[in-house]
PDB file of C-alpha atoms in Angstrom:
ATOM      1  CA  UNK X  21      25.234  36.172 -87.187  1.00  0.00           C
ATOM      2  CA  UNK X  22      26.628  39.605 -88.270  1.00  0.00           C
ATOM      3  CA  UNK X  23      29.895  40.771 -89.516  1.00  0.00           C
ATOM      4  CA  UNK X  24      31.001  44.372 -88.306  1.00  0.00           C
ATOM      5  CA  UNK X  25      33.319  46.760 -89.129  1.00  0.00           C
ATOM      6  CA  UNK X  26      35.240  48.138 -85.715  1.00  0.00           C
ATOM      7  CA  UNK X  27      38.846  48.716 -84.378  1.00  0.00           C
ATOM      8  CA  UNK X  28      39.547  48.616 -81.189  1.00  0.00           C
ATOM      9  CA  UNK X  29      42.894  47.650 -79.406  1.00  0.00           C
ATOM     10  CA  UNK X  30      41.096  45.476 -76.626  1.00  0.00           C
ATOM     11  CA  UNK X  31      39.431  43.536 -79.891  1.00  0.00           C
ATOM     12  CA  UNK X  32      42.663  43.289 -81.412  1.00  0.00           C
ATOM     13  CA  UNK X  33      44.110  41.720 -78.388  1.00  0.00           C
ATOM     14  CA  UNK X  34      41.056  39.229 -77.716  1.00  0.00           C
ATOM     15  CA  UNK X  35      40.960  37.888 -81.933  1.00  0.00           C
ATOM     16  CA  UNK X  36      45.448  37.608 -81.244  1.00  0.00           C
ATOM     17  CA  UNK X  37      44.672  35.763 -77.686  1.00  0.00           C
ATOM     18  CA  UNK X  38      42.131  33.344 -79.220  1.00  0.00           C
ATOM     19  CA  UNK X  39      44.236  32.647 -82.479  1.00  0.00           C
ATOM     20  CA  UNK X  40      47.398  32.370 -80.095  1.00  0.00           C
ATOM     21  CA  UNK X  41      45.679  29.449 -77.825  1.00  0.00           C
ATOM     22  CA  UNK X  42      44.701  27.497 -81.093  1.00  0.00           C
ATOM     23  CA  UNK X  43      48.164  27.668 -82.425  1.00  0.00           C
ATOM     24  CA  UNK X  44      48.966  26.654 -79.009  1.00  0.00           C
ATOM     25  CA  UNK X  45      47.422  23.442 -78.878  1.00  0.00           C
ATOM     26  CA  UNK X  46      48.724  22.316 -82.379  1.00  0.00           C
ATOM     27  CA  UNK X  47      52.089  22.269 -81.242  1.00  0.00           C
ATOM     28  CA  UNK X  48      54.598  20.294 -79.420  1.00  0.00           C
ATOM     29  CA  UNK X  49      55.503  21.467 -75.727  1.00  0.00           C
ATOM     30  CA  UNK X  50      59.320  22.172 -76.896  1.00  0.00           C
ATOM     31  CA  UNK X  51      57.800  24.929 -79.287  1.00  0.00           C
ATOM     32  CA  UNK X  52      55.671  26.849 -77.106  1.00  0.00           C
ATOM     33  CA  UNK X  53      57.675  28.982 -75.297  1.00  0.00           C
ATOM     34  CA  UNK X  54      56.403  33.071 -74.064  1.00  0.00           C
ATOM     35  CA  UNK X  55      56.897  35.697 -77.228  1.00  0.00           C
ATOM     36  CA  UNK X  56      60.229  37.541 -76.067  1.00  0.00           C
ATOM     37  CA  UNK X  57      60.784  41.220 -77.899  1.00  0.00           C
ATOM     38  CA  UNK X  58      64.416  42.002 -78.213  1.00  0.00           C
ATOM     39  CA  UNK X  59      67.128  44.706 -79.833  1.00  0.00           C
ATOM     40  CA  UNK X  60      70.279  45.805 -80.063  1.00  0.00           C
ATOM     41  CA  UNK X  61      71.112  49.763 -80.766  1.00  0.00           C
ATOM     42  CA  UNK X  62      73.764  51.631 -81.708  1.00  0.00           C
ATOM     43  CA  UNK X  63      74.637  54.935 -80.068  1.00  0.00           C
ATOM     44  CA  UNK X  64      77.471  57.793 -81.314  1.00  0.00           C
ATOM     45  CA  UNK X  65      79.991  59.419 -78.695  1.00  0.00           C
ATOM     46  CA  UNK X  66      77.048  61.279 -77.564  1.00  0.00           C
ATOM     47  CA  UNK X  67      74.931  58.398 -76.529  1.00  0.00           C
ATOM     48  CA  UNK X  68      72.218  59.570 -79.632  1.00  0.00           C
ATOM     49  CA  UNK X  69      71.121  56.338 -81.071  1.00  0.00           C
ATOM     50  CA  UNK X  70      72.293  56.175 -84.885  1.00  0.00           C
ATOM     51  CA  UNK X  71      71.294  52.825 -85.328  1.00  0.00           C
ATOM     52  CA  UNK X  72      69.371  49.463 -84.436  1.00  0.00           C
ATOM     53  CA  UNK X  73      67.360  46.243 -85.016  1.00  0.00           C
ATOM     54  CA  UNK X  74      64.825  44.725 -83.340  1.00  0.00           C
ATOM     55  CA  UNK X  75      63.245  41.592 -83.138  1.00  0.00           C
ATOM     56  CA  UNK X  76      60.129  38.957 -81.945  1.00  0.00           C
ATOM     57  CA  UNK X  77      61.738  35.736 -80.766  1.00  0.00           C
ATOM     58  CA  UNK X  78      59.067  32.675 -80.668  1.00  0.00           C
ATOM     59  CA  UNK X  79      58.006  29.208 -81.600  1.00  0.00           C
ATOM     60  CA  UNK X  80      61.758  28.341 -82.242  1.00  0.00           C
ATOM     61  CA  UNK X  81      62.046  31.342 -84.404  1.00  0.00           C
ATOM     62  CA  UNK X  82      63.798  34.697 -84.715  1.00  0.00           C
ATOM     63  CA  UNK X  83      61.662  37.394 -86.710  1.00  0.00           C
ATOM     64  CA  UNK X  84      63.653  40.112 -87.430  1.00  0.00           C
ATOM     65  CA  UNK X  85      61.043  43.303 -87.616  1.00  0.00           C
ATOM     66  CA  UNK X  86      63.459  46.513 -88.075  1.00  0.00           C
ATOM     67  CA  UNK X  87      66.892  47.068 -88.893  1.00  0.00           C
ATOM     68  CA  UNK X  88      67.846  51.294 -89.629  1.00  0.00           C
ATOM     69  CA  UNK X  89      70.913  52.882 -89.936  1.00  0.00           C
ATOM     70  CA  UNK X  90      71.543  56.301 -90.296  1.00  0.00           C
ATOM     71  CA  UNK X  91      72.457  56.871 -93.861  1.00  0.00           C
ATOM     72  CA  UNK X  92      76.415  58.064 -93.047  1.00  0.00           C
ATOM     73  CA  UNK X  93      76.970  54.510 -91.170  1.00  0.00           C
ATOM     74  CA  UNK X  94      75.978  52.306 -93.906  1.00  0.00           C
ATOM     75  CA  UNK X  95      78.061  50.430 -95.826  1.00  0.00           C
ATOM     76  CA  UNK X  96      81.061  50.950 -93.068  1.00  0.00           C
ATOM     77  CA  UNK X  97      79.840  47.253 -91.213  1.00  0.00           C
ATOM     78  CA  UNK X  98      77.953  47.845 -88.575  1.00  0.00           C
ATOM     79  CA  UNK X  99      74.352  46.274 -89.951  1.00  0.00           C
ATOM     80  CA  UNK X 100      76.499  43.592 -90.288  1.00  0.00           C
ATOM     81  CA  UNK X 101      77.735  43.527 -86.312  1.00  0.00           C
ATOM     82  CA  UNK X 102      73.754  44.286 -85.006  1.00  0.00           C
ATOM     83  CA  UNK X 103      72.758  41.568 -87.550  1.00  0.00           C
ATOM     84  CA  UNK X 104      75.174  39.082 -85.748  1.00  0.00           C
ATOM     85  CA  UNK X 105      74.381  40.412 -82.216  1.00  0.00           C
ATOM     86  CA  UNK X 106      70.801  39.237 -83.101  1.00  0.00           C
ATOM     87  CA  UNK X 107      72.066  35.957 -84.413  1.00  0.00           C
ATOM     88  CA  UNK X 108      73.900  35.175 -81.848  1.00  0.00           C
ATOM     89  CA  UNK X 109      70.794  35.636 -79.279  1.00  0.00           C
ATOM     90  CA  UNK X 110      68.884  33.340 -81.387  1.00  0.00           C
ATOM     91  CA  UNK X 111      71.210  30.169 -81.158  1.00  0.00           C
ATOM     92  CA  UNK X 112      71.497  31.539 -77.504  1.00  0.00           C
ATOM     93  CA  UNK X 113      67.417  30.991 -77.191  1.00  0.00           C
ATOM     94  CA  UNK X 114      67.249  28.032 -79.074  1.00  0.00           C
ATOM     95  CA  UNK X 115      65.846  29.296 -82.576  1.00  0.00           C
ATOM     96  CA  UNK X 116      66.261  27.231 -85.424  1.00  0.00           C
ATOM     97  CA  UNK X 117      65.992  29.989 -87.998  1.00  0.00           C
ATOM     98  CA  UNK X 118      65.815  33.663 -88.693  1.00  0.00           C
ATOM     99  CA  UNK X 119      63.072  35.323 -91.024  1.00  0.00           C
ATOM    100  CA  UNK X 120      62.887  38.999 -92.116  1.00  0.00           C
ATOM    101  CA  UNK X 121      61.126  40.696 -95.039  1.00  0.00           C
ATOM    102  CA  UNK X 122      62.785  43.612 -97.224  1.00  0.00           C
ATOM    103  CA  UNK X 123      61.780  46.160-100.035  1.00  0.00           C
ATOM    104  CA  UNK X 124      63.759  46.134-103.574  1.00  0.00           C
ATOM    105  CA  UNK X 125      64.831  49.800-102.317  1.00  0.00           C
ATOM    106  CA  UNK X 126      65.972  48.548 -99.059  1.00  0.00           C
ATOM    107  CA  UNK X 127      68.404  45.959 -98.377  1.00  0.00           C
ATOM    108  CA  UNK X 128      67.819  42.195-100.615  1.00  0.00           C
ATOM    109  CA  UNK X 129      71.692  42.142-101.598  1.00  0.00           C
ATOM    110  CA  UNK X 130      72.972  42.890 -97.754  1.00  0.00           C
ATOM    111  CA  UNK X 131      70.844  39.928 -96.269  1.00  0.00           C
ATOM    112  CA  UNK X 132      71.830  37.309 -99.049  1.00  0.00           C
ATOM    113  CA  UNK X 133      75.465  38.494 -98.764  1.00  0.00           C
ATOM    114  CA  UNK X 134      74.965  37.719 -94.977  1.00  0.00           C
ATOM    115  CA  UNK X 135      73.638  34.170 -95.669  1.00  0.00           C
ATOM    116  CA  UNK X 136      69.498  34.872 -95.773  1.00  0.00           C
ATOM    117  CA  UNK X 137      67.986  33.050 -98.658  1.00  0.00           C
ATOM    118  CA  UNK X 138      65.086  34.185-100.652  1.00  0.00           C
ATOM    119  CA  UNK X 139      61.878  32.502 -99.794  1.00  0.00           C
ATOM    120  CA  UNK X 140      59.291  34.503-101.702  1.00  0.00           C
ATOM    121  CA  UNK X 141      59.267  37.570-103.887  1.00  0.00           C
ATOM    122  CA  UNK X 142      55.846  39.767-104.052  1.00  0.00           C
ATOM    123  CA  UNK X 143      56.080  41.971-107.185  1.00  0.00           C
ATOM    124  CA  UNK X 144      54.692  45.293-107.417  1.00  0.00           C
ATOM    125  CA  UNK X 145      54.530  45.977-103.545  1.00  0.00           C
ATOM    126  CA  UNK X 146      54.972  48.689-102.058  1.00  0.00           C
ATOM    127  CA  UNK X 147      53.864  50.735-105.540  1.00  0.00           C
ATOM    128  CA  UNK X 148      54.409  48.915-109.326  1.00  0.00           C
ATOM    129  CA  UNK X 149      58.020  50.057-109.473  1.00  0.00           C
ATOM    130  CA  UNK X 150      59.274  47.679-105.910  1.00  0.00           C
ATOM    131  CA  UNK X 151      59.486  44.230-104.766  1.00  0.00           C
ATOM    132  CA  UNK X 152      59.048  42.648-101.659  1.00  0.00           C
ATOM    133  CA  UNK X 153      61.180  40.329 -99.891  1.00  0.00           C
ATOM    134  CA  UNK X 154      60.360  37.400 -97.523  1.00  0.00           C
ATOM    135  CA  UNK X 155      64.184  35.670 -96.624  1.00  0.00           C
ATOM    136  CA  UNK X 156      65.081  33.158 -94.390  1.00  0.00           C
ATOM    137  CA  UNK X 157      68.212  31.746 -92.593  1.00  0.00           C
ATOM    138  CA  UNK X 158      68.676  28.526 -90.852  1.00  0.00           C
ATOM    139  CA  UNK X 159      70.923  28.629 -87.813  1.00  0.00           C
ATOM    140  CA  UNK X 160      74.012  25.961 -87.962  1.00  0.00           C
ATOM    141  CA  UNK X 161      73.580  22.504 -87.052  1.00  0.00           C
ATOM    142  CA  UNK X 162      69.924  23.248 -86.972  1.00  0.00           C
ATOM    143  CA  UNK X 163      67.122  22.522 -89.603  1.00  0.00           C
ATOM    144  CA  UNK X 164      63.444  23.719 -89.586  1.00  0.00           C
TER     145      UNK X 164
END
């Protein structure tokens, strides 16, 4: 046995297919359901997108990878309306919760003022000076 040091996509893909199948078999039928990719944007008058969010929807679970607005729009509601659109599509598919990760110099207050509770705080990440964020939210009626 040897360990090398490579990158290639197709290895990526083949050490993400074999990890997938193992998760696979540890869980129940109702669970394993095909990764679906989804977003919502937001375009001005001149169909120029100004704003979005995107998100991974599996395993019962919404992950919420981006949300960006540009800086003139925020604070005036409308990460609040994308963050609902992709709430609603998550009851919609049958997720029991939402997950998401921040930066101190991002947005921590705006998610817990939307109902996302902290989870997990890493200190000192991205440089000394920041914090990371790892928040959940459990969907109504619903419990993980």
């Amino acid at each position: 046995m040897q360990i090398t040091e490579q990158w290639t996509q197709e290895d990526r893909e083949y050490i993400r297919t074999k990890l997938i199948e193992y998760n696979l078999s540890q869980l129940p039928e109702e669970v394993n359901h095909p990764m679906k990719p989804i977003s919502f944007l937001l375009r001005d008058e001149q169909d120029q997108i100004v704003g979005g969010i995107t998100g991974t929807m599996f395993w019962q679970c919404m992950h919420v990878d981006f949300l960006w607005l540009e800086e003139a729009l925020r604070g005036k509601g409308y990460g609040k309306q994308l963050l609902a659109k992709m709430e609603e599509a998550a009851k919609e598919h049958s997720c029991r919760l939402i997950q998401l990760d921040t930066f101190s110099f991002q947005a921590p207050d705006f998610y817990q003022r939307n109902g996302y509770e902290v989870i997990g705080i890493v200190d000192g990440h991205p440089t000394e000076l920041h914090k990371r964020y790892y928040l959940v939210k459990r969907l109504e009626g619903e419990r993980a």
